[in-house]
Coordinates of C-alpha atoms in Angstrom, one line a residue:
X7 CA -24.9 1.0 10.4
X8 CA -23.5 1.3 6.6
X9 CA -19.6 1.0 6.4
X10 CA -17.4 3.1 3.9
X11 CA -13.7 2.0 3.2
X12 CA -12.2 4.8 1.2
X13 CA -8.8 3.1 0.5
X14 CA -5.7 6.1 -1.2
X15 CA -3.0 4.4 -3.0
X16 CA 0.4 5.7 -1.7
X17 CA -1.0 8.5 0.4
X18 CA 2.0 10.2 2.8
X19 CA 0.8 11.3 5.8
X20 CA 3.3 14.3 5.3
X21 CA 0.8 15.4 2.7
X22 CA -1.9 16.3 5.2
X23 CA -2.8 18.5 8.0
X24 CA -4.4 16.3 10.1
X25 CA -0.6 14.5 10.6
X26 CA 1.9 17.8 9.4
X27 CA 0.1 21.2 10.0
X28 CA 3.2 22.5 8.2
X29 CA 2.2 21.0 4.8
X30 CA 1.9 23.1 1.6
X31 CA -0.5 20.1 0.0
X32 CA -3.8 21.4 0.0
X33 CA -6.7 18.6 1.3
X34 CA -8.9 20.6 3.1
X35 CA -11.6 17.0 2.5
X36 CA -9.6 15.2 4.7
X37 CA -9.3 17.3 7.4
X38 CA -12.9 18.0 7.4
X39 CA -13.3 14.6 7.7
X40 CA -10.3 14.4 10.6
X41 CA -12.1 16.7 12.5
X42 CA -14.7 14.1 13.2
X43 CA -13.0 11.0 13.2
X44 CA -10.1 8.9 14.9
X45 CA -7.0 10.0 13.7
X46 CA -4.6 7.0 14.1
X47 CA -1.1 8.0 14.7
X48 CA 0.8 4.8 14.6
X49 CA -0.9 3.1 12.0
X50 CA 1.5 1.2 10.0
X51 CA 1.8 -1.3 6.8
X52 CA 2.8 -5.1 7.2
X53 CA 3.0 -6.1 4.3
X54 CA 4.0 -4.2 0.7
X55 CA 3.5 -3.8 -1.8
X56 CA 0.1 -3.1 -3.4
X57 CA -1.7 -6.9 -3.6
X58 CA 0.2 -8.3 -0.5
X59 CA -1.4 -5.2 1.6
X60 CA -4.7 -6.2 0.0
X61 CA -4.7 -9.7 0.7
X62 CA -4.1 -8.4 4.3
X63 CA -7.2 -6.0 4.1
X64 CA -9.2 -9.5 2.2
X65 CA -7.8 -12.1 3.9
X66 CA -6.4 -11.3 7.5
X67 CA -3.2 -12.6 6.7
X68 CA 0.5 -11.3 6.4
X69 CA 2.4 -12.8 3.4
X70 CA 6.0 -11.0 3.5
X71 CA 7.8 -13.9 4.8
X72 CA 6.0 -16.3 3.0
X73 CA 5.2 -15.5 -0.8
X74 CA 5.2 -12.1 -3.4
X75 CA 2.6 -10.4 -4.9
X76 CA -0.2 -13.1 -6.2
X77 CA -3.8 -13.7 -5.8
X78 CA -5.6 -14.8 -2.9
X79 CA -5.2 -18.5 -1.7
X80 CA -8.3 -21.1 -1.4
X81 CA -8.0 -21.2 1.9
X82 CA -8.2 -17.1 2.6
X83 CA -11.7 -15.8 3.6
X84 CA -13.2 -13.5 2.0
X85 CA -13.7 -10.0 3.7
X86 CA -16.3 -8.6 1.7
X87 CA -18.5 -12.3 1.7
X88 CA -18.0 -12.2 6.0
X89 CA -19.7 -8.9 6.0
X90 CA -22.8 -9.8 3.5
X91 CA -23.4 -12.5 6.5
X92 CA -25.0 -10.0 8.2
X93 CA -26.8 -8.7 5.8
X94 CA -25.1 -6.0 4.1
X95 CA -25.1 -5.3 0.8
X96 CA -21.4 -5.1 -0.6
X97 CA -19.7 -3.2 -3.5
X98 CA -16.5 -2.1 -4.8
X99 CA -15.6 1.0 -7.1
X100 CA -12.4 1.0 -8.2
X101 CA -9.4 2.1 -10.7
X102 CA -6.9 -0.1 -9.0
X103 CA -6.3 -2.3 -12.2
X104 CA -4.2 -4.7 -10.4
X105 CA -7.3 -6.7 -9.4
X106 CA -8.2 -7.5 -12.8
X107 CA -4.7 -8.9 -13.4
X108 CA -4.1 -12.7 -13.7
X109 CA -1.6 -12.7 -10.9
X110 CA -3.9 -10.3 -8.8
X111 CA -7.2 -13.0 -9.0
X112 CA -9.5 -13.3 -6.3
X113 CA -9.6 -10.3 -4.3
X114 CA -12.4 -8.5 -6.0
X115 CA -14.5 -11.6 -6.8
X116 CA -16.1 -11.6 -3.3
X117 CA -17.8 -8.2 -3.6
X118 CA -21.8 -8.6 -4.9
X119 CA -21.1 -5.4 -7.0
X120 CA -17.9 -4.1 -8.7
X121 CA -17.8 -1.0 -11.3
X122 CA -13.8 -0.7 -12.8
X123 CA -13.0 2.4 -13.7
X124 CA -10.6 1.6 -16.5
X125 CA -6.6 3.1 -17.6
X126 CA -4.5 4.1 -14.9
X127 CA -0.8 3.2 -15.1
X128 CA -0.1 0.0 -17.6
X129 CA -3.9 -1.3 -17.8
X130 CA -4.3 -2.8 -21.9
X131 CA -7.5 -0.1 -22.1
X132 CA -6.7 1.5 -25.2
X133 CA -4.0 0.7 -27.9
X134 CA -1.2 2.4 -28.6
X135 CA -0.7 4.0 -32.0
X136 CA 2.8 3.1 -32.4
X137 CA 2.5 5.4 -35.8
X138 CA 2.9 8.6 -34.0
X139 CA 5.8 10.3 -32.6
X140 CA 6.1 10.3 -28.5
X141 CA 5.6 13.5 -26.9
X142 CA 8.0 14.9 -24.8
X143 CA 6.8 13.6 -21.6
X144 CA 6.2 10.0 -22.9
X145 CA 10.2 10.1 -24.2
X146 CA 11.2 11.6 -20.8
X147 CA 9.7 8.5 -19.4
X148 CA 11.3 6.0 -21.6
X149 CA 14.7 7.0 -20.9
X150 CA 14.2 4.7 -17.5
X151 CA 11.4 2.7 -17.9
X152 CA 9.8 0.2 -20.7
X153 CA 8.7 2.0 -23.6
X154 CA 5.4 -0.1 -24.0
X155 CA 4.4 0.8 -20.3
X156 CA 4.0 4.7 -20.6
X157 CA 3.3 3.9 -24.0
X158 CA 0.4 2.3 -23.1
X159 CA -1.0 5.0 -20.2
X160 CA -0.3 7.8 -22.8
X161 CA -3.0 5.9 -24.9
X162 CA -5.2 5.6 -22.0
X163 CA -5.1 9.6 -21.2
X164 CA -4.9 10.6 -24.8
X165 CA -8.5 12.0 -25.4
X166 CA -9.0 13.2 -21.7
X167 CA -10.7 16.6 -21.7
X168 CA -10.6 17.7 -17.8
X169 CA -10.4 16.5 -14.5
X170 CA -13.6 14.8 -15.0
X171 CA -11.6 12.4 -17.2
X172 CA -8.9 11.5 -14.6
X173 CA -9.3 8.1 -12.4
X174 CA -10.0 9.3 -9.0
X175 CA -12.9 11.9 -10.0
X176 CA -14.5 9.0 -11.8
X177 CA -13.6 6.9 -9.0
X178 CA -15.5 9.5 -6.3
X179 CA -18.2 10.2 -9.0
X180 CA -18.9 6.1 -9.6
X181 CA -18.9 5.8 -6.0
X182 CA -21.6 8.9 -5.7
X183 CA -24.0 7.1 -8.8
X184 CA -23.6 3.9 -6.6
X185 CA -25.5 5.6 -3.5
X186 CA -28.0 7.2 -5.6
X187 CA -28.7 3.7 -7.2
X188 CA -28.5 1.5 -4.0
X189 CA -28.4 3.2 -0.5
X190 CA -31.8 3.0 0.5
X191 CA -31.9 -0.7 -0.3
X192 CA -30.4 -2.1 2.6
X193 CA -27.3 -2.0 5.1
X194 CA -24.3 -1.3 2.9
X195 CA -20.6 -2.1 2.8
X196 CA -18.6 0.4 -0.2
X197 CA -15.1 0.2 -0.4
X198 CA -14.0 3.4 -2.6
X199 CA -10.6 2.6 -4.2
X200 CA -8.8 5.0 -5.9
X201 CA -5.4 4.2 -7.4
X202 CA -4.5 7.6 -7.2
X203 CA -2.1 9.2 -5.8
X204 CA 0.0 6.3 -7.1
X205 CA 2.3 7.2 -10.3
X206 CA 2.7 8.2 -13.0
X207 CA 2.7 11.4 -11.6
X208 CA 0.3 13.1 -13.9
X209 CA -2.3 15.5 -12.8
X210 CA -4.9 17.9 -15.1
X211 CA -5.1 21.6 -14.5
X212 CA -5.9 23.4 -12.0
X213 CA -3.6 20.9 -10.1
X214 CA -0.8 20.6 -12.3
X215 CA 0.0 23.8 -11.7
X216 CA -0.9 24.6 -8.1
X217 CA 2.4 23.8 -6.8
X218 CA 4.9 25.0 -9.8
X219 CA 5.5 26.6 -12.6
X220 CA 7.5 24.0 -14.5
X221 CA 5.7 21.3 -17.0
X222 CA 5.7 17.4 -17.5
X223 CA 7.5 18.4 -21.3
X224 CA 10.7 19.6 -19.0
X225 CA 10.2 16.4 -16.9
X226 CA 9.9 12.7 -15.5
X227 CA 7.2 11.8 -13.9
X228 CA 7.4 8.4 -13.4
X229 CA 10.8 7.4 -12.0
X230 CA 12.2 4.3 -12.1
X231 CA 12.5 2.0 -8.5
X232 CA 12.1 -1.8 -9.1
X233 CA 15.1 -2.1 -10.7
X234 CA 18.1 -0.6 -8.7
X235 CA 20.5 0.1 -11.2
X236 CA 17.8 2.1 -13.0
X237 CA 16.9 4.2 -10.0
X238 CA 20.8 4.8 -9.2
X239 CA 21.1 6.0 -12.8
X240 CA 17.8 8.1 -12.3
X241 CA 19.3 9.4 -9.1
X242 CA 22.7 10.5 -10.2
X243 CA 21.1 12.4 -13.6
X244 CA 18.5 14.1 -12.1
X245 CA 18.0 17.1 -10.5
X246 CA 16.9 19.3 -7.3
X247 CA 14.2 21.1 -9.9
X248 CA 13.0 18.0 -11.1
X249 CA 12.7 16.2 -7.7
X250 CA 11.0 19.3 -6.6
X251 CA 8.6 19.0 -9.9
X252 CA 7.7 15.8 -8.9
X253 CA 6.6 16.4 -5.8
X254 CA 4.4 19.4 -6.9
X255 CA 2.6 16.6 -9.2
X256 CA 2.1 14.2 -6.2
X257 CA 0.6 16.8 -4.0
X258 CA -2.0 18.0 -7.1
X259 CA -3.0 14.4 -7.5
X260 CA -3.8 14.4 -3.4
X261 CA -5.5 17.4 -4.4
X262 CA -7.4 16.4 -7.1
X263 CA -8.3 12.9 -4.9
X264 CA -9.4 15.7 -1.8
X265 CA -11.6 17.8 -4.2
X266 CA -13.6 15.2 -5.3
X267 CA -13.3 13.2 -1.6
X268 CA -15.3 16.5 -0.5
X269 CA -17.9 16.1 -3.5
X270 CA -18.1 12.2 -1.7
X271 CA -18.9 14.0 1.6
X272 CA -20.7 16.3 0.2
X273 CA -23.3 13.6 -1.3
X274 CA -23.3 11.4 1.7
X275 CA -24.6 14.7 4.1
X276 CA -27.1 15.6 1.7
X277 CA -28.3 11.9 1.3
X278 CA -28.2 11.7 5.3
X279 CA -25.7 9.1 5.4
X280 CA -23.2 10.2 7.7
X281 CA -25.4 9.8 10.7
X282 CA -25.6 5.8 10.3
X283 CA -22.3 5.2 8.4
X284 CA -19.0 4.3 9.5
X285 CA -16.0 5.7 7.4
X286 CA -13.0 4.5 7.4
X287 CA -10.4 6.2 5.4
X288 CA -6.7 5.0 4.9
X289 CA -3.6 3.9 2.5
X290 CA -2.1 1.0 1.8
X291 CA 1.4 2.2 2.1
X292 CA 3.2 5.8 1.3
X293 CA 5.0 6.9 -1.4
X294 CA 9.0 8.0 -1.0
X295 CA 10.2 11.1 -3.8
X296 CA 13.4 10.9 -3.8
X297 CA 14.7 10.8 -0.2
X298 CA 17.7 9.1 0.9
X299 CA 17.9 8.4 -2.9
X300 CA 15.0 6.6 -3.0
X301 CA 11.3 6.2 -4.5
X302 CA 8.2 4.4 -4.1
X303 CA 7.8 1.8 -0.9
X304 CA 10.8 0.0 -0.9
X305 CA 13.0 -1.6 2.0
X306 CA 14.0 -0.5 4.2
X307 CA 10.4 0.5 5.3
X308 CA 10.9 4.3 6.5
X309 CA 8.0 5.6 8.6
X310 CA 7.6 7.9 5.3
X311 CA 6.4 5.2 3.4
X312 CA 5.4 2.7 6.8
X313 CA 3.7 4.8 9.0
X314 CA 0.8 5.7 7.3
X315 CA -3.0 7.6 7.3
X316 CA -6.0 6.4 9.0
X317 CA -9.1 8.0 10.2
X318 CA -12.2 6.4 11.6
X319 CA -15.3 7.8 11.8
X320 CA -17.6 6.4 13.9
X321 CA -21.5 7.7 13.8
X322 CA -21.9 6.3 17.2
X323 CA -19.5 7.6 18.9
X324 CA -17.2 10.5 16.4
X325 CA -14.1 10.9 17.3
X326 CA -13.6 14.6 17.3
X327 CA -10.3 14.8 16.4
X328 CA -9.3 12.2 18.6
X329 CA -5.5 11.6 18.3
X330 CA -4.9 7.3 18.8
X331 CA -1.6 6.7 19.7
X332 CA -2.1 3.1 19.5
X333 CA -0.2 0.7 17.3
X334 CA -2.3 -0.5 14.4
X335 CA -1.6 -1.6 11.1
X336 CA -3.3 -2.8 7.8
X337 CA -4.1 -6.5 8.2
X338 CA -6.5 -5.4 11.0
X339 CA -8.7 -4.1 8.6
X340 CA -9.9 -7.4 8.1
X341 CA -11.8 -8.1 11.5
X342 CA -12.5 -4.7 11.9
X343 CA -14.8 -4.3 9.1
X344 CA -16.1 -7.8 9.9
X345 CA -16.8 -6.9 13.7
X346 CA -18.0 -3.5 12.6
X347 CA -20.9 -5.5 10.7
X348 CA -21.9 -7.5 13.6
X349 CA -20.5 -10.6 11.6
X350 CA -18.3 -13.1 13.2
X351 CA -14.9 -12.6 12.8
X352 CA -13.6 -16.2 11.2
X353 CA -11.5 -19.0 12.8
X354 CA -9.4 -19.2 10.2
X355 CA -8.5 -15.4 10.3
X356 CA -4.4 -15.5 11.0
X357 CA -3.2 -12.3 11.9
X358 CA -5.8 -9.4 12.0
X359 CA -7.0 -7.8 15.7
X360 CA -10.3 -6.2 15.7
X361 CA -9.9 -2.5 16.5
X362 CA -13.5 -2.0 17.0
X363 CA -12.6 -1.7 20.6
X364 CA -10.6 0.9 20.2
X365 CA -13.2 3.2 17.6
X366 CA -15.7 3.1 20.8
X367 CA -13.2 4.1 23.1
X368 CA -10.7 1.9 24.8
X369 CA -8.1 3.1 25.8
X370 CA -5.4 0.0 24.8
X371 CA -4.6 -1.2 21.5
X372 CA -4.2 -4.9 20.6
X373 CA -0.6 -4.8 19.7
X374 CA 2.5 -4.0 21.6
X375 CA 5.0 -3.5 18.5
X376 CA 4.5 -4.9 14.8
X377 CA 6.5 -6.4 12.1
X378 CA 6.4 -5.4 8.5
X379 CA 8.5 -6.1 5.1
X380 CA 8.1 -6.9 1.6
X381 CA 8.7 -10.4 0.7
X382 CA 12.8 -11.4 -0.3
X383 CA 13.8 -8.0 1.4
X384 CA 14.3 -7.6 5.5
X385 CA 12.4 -7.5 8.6
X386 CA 11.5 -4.3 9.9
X387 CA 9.6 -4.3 13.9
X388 CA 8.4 -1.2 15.8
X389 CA 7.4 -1.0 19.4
X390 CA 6.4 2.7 18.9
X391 CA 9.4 4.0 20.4
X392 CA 12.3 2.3 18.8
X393 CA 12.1 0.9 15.0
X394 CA 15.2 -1.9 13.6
X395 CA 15.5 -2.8 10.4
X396 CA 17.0 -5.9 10.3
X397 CA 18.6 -6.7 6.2
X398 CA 18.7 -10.2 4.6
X399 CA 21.8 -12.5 5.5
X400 CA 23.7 -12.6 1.8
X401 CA 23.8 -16.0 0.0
X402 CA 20.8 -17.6 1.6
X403 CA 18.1 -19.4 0.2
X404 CA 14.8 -18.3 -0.5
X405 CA 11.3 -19.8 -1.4
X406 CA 7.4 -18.8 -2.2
X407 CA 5.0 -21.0 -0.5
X408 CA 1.4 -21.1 -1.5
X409 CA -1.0 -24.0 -2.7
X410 CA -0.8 -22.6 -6.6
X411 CA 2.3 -22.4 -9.1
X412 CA 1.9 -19.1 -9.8
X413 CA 4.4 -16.6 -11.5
X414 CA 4.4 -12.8 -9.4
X415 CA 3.4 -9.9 -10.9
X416 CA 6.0 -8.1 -9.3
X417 CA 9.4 -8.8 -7.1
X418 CA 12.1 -6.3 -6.0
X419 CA 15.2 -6.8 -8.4
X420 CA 14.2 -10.5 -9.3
X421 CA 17.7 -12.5 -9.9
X422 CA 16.2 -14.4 -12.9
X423 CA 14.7 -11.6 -15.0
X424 CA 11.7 -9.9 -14.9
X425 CA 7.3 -10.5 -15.8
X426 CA 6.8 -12.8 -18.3
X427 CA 9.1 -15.7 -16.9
X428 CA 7.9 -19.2 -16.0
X429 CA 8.6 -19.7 -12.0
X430 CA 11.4 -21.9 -11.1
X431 CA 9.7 -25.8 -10.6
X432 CA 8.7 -26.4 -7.1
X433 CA 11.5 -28.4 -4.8
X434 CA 8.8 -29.7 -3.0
X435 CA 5.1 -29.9 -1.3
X436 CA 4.7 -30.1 2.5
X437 CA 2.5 -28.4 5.6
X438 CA 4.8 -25.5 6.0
X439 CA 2.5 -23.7 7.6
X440 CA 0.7 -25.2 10.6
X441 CA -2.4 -22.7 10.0
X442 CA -3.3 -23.8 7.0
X443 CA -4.5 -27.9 6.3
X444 CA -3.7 -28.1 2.6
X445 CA 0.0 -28.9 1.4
X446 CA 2.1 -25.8 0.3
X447 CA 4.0 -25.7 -3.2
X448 CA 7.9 -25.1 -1.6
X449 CA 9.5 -22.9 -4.8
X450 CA 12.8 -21.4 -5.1
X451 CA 13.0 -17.8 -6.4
X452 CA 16.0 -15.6 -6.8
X453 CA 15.9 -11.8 -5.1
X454 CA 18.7 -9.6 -4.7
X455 CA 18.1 -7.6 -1.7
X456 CA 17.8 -3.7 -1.6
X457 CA 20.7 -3.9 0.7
X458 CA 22.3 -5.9 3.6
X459 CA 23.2 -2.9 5.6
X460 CA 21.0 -3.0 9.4
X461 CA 19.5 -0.1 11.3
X462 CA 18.2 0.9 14.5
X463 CA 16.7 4.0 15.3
X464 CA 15.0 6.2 18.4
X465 CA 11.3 7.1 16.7
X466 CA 11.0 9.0 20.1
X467 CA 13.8 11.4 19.9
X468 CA 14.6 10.9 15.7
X469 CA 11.6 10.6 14.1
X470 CA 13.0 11.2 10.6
X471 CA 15.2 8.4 11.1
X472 CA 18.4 10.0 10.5
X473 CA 20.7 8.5 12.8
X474 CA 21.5 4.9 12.5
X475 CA 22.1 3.6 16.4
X476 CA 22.7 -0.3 15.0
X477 CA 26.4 -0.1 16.2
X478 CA 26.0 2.3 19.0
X479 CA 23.3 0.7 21.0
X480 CA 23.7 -2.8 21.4
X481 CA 21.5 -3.1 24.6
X482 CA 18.5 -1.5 22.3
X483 CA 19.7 -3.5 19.4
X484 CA 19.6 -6.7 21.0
X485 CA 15.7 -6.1 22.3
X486 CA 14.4 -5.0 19.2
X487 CA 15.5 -8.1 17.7
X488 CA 14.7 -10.8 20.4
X489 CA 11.0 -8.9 19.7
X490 CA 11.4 -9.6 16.3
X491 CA 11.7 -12.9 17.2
X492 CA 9.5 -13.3 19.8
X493 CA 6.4 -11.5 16.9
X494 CA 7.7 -14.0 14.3
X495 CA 7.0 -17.2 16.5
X496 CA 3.6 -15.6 17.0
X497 CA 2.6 -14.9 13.9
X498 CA 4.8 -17.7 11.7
X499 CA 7.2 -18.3 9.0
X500 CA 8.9 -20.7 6.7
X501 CA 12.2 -21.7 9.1
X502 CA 14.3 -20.8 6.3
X503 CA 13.5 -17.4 6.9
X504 CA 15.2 -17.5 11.1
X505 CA 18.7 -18.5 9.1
X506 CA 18.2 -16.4 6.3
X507 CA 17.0 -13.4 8.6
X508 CA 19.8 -13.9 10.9
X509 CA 17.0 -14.6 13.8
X510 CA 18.4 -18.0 14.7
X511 CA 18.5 -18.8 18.5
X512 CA 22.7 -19.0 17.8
X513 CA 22.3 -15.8 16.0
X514 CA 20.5 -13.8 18.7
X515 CA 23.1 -15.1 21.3
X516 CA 25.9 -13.9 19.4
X517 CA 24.3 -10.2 18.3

């Protein structure tokens, strides 16, 4: 069978019907496509943010304990080249300009086709006429963020006509020419990537103003988060209407992506693909707006950011509707798609469990709770039930390990400043990592954590995670993290990170 990955940047599952009947967003697409699929209702991130979940999806590997945002390692396979061993043709459409970023290379290089769609957020498309004045919403922007950065998407957007114009309608519609020009020559594998519904929140009509009244001139729609003491300014100038505002953009960009999802559909029906073509449809992490005074996908890892969409549809056996309450999460993408091509999943895959099992009917999942995180931050671990987010011990070292020197794209809050800085040199070049036979580069880097506060909290009984039981519930406390533990010896990590994690043996006895 063909195989489809439609991958959403920062999709909530708030935002549909399929996981929140009670939603005002408007993505009647996805639910069509929910009512015959898997819906996956513990289907969580490891680890964030945008590259580090892709080099999970590529790769089969978790890097949040090891290194930041970079490109993919020499010793990662290569999803996409796995699946052409069986035959398959393999392609990408994408707006997701990250992958043609130096600190983002190798991810996109194993595909035999690619088509970029270009301009969303920062990408150098067009150049900026620095000659004219701003508009409004561009000078809204720049009261938080870098000048040259919405600067530069205003030039991108600038001679957009209509919706047709936007990134994930010519995402969908690049995909749709892709079928005509190449399904019927072969098995297929098309991973559809829209960066959409990531920020800047900016949507055309009819969807800007499907949800409000109010316009981008009146306005932010790209808050700050990175940087804390940007968002704490953002938070303590803005306002309920403009919060509000923001989240009537984000829901008209998940329409937009849903109209033209449909049009997807649509095509793959009347082209009589949808009896011999697995779809898989999914995020790579959610998108906070403004709760608990935060934004974006930042620790600690809130299940509305964490616990994100997934549907499977399966031509050989469709799900229906089918509500999986297994624990799943993005790295397993990996030997999925690699099982679901018949190929063989790799030795040297690390992390990822094949949930092909699972899409033809068993009834048990391959995990029994999951840990996730963004690299310099905490550990977060789930068991379903109970979720602990365990913060950063202050003062203690930290250090990227990987076989390049490489400077990261993008940190949380670096110490010593932000793109554009030469790394720190290496201390030194060991096996760090008994899974991999080539030496590691050992290099310290300077984070300051989101914050060194703890939490624990009953997903069963508090599923918006409002009441913090790290104090109250020691008994509970004291599980989650000896399974914290117990996940990290089974999946690895530089030993720095037990002392730095406060997940040494001395520290577990005295918790």
């Amino acid at each position: 069978m063909n195989i489809i990955l439609v991958l959403v940047d920062s999709l909530n599952k708030d935002c549909l019907a399929a996981y929140n009947p009670a939603t005002r967003c408007k993505a009647p697409n996805v639910m069509r496509l929910a009512e015959r699929s898997q819906i996956y209702d513990n289907h969580y991130v490891g680890s964030l943010p945008c590259m580090p979940a892709r080099r999970e999806i590529m790769a089969g590997r978790k890097e949040f304990l090891w290194r930041p945002w970079g490109g993919m390692e020499v010793f990662d396979p290569r999803m996409p080249k796995e699946v052409a061993k069986s035959g398959y043709n393999t392609a990408m459409v994408t707006d997701h300009y990250h992958y043609w970023e130096e600190e983002a290379n190798g991810y996109m290089q194993g595909f035999q086709n690619i088509q970029l769609v270009r301009g969303h957020e920062v990408d150098g498309w067009k150049v900026p006429d620095t000659d004219e004045d701003d508009p409004q919403w561009v000078k809204n922007v720049m009261k938080y963020r870098a000048a040259e950065h919405i600067r530069q998407y205003a030039a991108n957007v600038k001679d957009f006509k209509g919706e047709e114009d936007y990134f994930a309608p010519k995402v969908f519609q690049g995909a749709m020419d892709w079928l005509d020009e190449n399904a019927d020559k072969g098995k297929f594998f098309l991973q559809v990537e829209c960066f959409d519904v990531h920020e800047p929140f900016d949507v055309p009509e009819p969807y800007a103003s499907m949800y409000t009244d109010r316009t981008k001139d009146e306005f932010n729609i790209w808050p700050p988060y990175q940087v804390y003491a940007d968002l704490e300014r953002y938070m303590n100038e803005t306002s309920e209407e403009e919060l509000e505002f923001l989240r009537a953009q984000y829901m008209g960009k998940v329409t937009m992506m849903d109209t033209w999802l449909g049009k997807f559909m649509d095509k793959m029906e009347a082209m009589g693909l949808m009896e011999d073509t697995m779809i898989v449809f999914t995020t790579d992490h959610g998108h906070d707006l403004g709760e608990r005074r935060s934004f974006g996908k930042q620790f600690p890892h809130y299940d509305s950011h964490a616990n994100i969409p997934m549907m499977i549809y399966n031509p050989k056996r469709p799900g229906n509707g089918e509500r999986i309450g297994a624990l799943t999460q993005t790295v397993d993408l990996f030997a999925t798609m690699i099982s679901a091509a018949g190929s063989e999943i790799p030795a040297s895959n690390r992390h990822s469990m094949d949930l092909m099992p699972l899409v033809e009917g068993a009834n048990d999942g391959p995990h029994d709770a999951l840990i996730y995180g963004t690299f310099g931050q905490g550990l977060c671990v789930t068991d379903g039930d109970w979720t602990l987010f365990r913060a950063p011990v202050e003062g203690k070292p930290l250090h990227t390990y990987s076989t390049a020197i490489f400077r990261p794209l993008i940190v949380d809050n670096p110490v010593d400043g932000r793109v554009g800085k030469p790394p720190a040199p290496p201390a030194e070049q060991g096996h760090y990592d008994s899974s991999v036979d080539l030496p590691l580069w050992k290099t310290p880097i300077s984070i300051d954590p989101r914050t060194y506060e703890c939490f624990l909290y009953n997903r069963a009984v508090d599923p918006g995670q409002t009441n913090n039981l790290w104090d109250s519930h020691p008994k509970e406390r004291m599980r989650m993290l000896r399974l914290a533990r117990s996940l990290m010896d089974q999946e690895g990590y530089p030993e720095e990170q037990l002392d730095r994690l406060g997940m040494t043996d001395a520290d577990l006895a005295a918790a």
